[in-house]
XYZ file of C-alpha atoms in Angstrom:
297
model
C -44.323 84.903 12.090
C -43.063 88.320 13.266
C -39.549 87.447 12.104
C -40.819 86.478 8.700
C -42.666 89.810 8.415
C -39.493 91.687 9.298
C -37.445 89.794 6.728
C -40.095 90.451 4.099
C -40.127 94.156 4.934
C -36.295 94.297 4.746
C -36.212 92.551 1.465
C -38.718 94.897 -0.008
C -36.930 97.917 1.360
C -33.667 96.642 -0.069
C -34.840 96.623 -3.692
C -37.298 99.488 -3.605
C -36.796 102.715 -5.515
C -35.647 105.739 -3.608
C -38.186 108.307 -2.482
C -38.299 111.307 -4.793
C -39.407 114.914 -4.322
C -40.031 117.049 -7.485
C -38.362 114.312 -9.545
C -35.191 114.266 -7.361
C -34.282 111.568 -4.814
C -34.074 112.750 -1.184
C -30.520 113.014 0.206
C -31.189 110.274 2.700
C -32.580 108.074 -0.114
C -29.417 108.663 -2.187
C -27.229 107.786 0.799
C -29.239 104.585 1.381
C -28.942 103.615 -2.265
C -25.208 104.241 -2.238
C -24.910 102.046 0.856
C -26.796 99.251 -0.838
C -24.698 99.537 -3.927
C -21.484 99.248 -1.851
C -22.716 96.285 0.173
C -20.862 93.103 -0.919
C -23.119 90.385 -2.390
C -22.489 86.770 -3.198
C -20.838 86.676 -6.572
C -22.352 84.653 -9.484
C -19.958 82.393 -11.300
C -21.202 83.047 -14.858
C -20.848 86.784 -14.319
C -17.429 86.594 -12.818
C -16.061 84.318 -15.635
C -17.498 86.693 -18.219
C -16.218 89.770 -16.408
C -12.653 88.418 -15.969
C -12.483 87.132 -19.562
C -13.677 90.447 -21.067
C -11.500 92.489 -18.677
C -8.317 90.635 -19.519
C -9.084 90.760 -23.238
C -9.603 94.524 -22.949
C -6.402 94.918 -20.926
C -4.388 93.003 -23.493
C -5.981 94.969 -26.364
C -5.226 98.314 -24.826
C -1.730 97.383 -23.684
C -0.786 96.145 -27.137
C -2.428 99.122 -28.744
C -0.071 101.543 -26.974
C 2.335 102.753 -29.688
C 5.688 100.992 -29.497
C 7.847 104.133 -29.003
C 11.124 102.348 -29.450
C 13.441 105.402 -29.314
C 11.676 106.797 -26.185
C 11.541 103.351 -24.612
C 15.334 102.789 -25.104
C 16.167 106.285 -23.893
C 13.998 105.723 -20.751
C 15.778 102.385 -20.228
C 19.192 104.115 -20.339
C 17.949 106.815 -17.902
C 16.513 104.244 -15.505
C 19.620 102.173 -15.602
C 21.660 105.261 -14.768
C 19.306 106.118 -11.945
C 19.729 102.652 -10.474
C 23.492 103.007 -10.710
C 23.341 106.309 -8.769
C 21.210 104.580 -6.194
C 23.596 101.622 -5.876
C 21.005 98.995 -6.846
C 22.030 98.245 -10.456
C 22.826 94.590 -10.008
C 20.320 93.121 -12.511
C 22.971 92.173 -15.031
C 25.023 90.316 -12.418
C 21.870 88.405 -11.372
C 20.903 87.722 -14.979
C 24.307 86.274 -15.923
C 24.673 84.253 -12.722
C 21.297 82.556 -12.974
C 21.695 82.071 -16.796
C 24.736 79.959 -16.062
C 22.492 77.301 -14.371
C 20.523 75.979 -17.358
C 17.852 74.006 -15.388
C 17.213 76.974 -13.160
C 16.864 79.646 -15.844
C 14.671 77.363 -18.022
C 12.350 76.880 -15.081
C 12.284 80.559 -14.520
C 11.365 81.176 -18.134
C 8.289 78.963 -17.824
C 7.532 80.518 -14.400
C 7.518 83.962 -15.956
C 5.259 82.867 -18.846
C 2.619 81.002 -16.889
C 2.311 81.529 -13.124
C 1.030 85.138 -13.169
C -2.053 83.746 -14.936
C -2.454 80.416 -13.065
C -1.852 81.757 -9.525
C -3.868 84.925 -9.950
C -6.883 83.030 -11.288
C -6.398 80.478 -8.528
C -6.452 83.020 -5.734
C -9.521 84.650 -7.334
C -11.292 81.287 -7.350
C -10.285 80.602 -3.790
C -11.661 83.902 -2.562
C -14.834 83.347 -4.590
C -15.388 79.961 -3.028
C -14.435 80.429 0.527
C -14.581 84.210 1.182
C -17.498 85.481 -1.004
C -18.035 88.543 1.135
C -14.550 89.709 0.405
C -14.431 88.740 -3.241
C -15.778 91.901 -4.872
C -13.458 94.135 -2.905
C -10.398 91.969 -3.615
C -11.362 91.834 -7.276
C -11.655 95.642 -7.410
C -8.150 95.944 -6.039
C -6.864 93.792 -8.867
C -8.821 95.570 -11.589
C -7.903 99.029 -10.334
C -4.242 97.995 -10.190
C -4.380 96.695 -13.745
C -6.226 99.726 -15.040
C -3.799 102.295 -13.719
C -0.868 100.243 -15.102
C -2.179 100.986 -18.583
C -1.594 104.595 -18.007
C 2.039 103.854 -17.110
C 2.530 101.965 -20.289
C 1.318 104.962 -22.253
C 3.096 107.741 -20.391
C 6.435 105.957 -19.779
C 7.425 103.484 -22.545
C 10.310 101.433 -21.302
C 12.440 98.793 -22.886
C 13.219 95.733 -20.729
C 16.896 95.175 -19.876
C 17.243 92.423 -22.481
C 16.432 94.895 -25.289
C 18.806 97.649 -24.208
C 21.409 98.750 -26.699
C 24.805 97.511 -25.470
C 23.338 96.545 -22.092
C 24.979 93.198 -22.045
C 21.922 91.445 -20.738
C 21.075 87.871 -21.811
C 17.595 87.195 -23.320
C 17.175 83.858 -21.586
C 14.236 82.791 -23.715
C 16.131 83.156 -26.935
C 19.332 81.626 -25.628
C 17.632 78.508 -24.198
C 14.903 78.239 -26.835
C 12.099 78.151 -24.278
C 8.600 79.567 -24.495
C 8.938 82.015 -21.718
C 7.878 85.484 -22.878
C 5.356 86.916 -25.289
C 7.962 89.543 -26.143
C 10.694 87.215 -27.378
C 11.168 84.969 -30.388
C 8.269 84.360 -32.809
C 5.705 85.756 -30.307
C 7.223 89.238 -30.033
C 4.878 90.719 -32.546
C 1.877 89.742 -30.408
C 2.879 91.904 -27.420
C 4.053 95.398 -26.797
C 7.749 94.897 -26.054
C 8.179 98.343 -24.530
C 5.571 98.160 -21.712
C 7.956 97.141 -18.954
C 6.941 99.938 -16.426
C 5.110 99.051 -14.262
C 5.647 95.333 -13.791
C 2.282 93.629 -13.497
C 4.055 90.388 -12.699
C 4.847 92.080 -9.403
C 1.550 93.914 -9.075
C -0.501 90.732 -9.507
C 1.855 88.419 -7.529
C 1.963 90.854 -4.592
C -1.849 91.074 -4.717
C -1.936 87.291 -4.474
C 0.628 87.172 -1.682
C -1.019 89.843 0.451
C -4.514 88.317 -0.111
C -3.280 84.893 0.998
C -1.361 86.250 3.969
C -4.351 88.371 5.198
C -7.104 85.840 4.671
C -5.589 82.366 4.967
C -5.606 80.621 8.344
C -3.035 77.904 7.672
C 0.524 79.070 8.408
C 1.950 77.271 5.391
C -0.496 79.191 3.073
C 0.444 82.497 4.656
C 4.149 81.647 4.211
C 3.576 80.785 0.542
C 1.802 84.070 0.171
C 4.945 85.924 1.217
C 7.289 83.741 -0.858
C 5.364 84.024 -4.104
C 5.980 87.723 -4.853
C 9.525 87.374 -3.584
C 10.184 84.582 -5.999
C 8.491 86.542 -8.810
C 10.839 89.529 -8.184
C 13.855 87.198 -8.539
C 12.426 85.721 -11.727
C 11.659 89.015 -13.526
C 15.149 90.229 -12.888
C 16.963 86.939 -13.695
C 15.196 86.693 -17.031
C 16.083 90.388 -17.830
C 12.474 91.296 -18.340
C 12.416 94.041 -15.732
C 14.464 96.415 -13.657
C 14.144 96.637 -9.873
C 12.318 99.958 -10.301
C 9.734 98.399 -12.590
C 8.755 96.320 -9.542
C 8.483 99.447 -7.465
C 6.057 100.769 -10.139
C 3.984 97.658 -9.808
C 3.792 98.104 -6.053
C 2.633 101.692 -6.434
C -0.153 100.521 -8.818
C -1.176 97.937 -6.229
C -1.290 100.685 -3.553
C -3.611 102.662 -5.833
C -5.815 99.613 -6.275
C -6.159 99.126 -2.520
C -6.989 102.807 -2.126
C -9.764 102.562 -4.693
C -11.242 99.500 -3.108
C -11.076 101.019 0.408
C -12.693 104.221 -0.776
C -15.625 102.309 -2.324
C -16.138 99.653 0.352
C -15.004 101.671 3.359
C -12.571 98.918 4.383
C -9.742 96.778 3.106
C -10.938 93.499 1.572
C -9.682 91.249 4.472
C -11.593 93.337 7.038
C -14.981 92.803 5.360
C -17.230 89.906 6.568
C -16.245 86.557 5.186
C -19.834 85.970 4.006
C -21.913 88.721 2.445
C -24.485 90.349 4.736
C -26.647 91.859 1.958
C -29.461 89.717 0.614
C -31.606 89.922 -2.438
C -30.640 91.189 -5.836
C -28.183 94.000 -6.427
C -30.000 97.379 -6.559
C -28.840 97.970 -10.143
C -30.155 94.578 -11.191
C -33.406 95.161 -9.392
C -33.865 98.544 -11.081
C -33.287 97.056 -14.507
C -35.783 94.256 -13.784
C -38.377 96.784 -12.587
C -38.057 98.879 -15.708
C -38.362 95.771 -17.917
C -41.496 94.633 -16.101
C -42.981 98.158 -16.300
C -42.433 98.319 -20.026
C -43.785 94.793 -20.494
């Protein structure tokens, strides 16, 4: 009976309003509220599906709304290509032509490029949601922050992919092999901003998937797949002439920013949080909204 009383008291404390003095919450009350806001809670499937759907729609809308600054994008591509030459890493064209000579391989890469960054990313999100609910919100925040900062890159540094460079000599593998492999080629090119190559979110998202799997999975084969997936993605984005090596570096920097945001909010990296959420009861923000609604009613 004593335990039940303690649990009841804890639950009431968790959702109660902060103590106020002269209309302002006490500092300790504000700190307690912030702690409760940061505490991971069990995600709700309907909310997550809605959030992910709306977020991706917003991301696509903003990305495609960035002006297609063709002249600047082509100039930036020439500058980046020259920078890679000076660094001794400008081998993208060699890779592009070599892989393009193997039809079955490049066709498979075209479909890989078009589909797996959606399928695998959603799959890893679903896996974390189901088996690691205490880490889900932090992992999702990493992904969202990574994607958000990438939008800034698209606006500030328009960049043409290698296949669109003037006189670059790259092969647009989607057009050559008549495959549906890129929203920026063929009949689909008007549906997507063609000059948003920096940073590469194929790398940002695939590396997020790979690191999440490696850090959280227990089975060795799953951890190995986690490492192989972003590596294979890097080969694909270069082979299809959709990105430079340095676009991948930009995606990695965006991911580092995403992890920094998540760590700053939750006080720990996602994989170091408890597997199952410790906080019980409704989220403080939800509780506050319900309390206001009941008061007005």
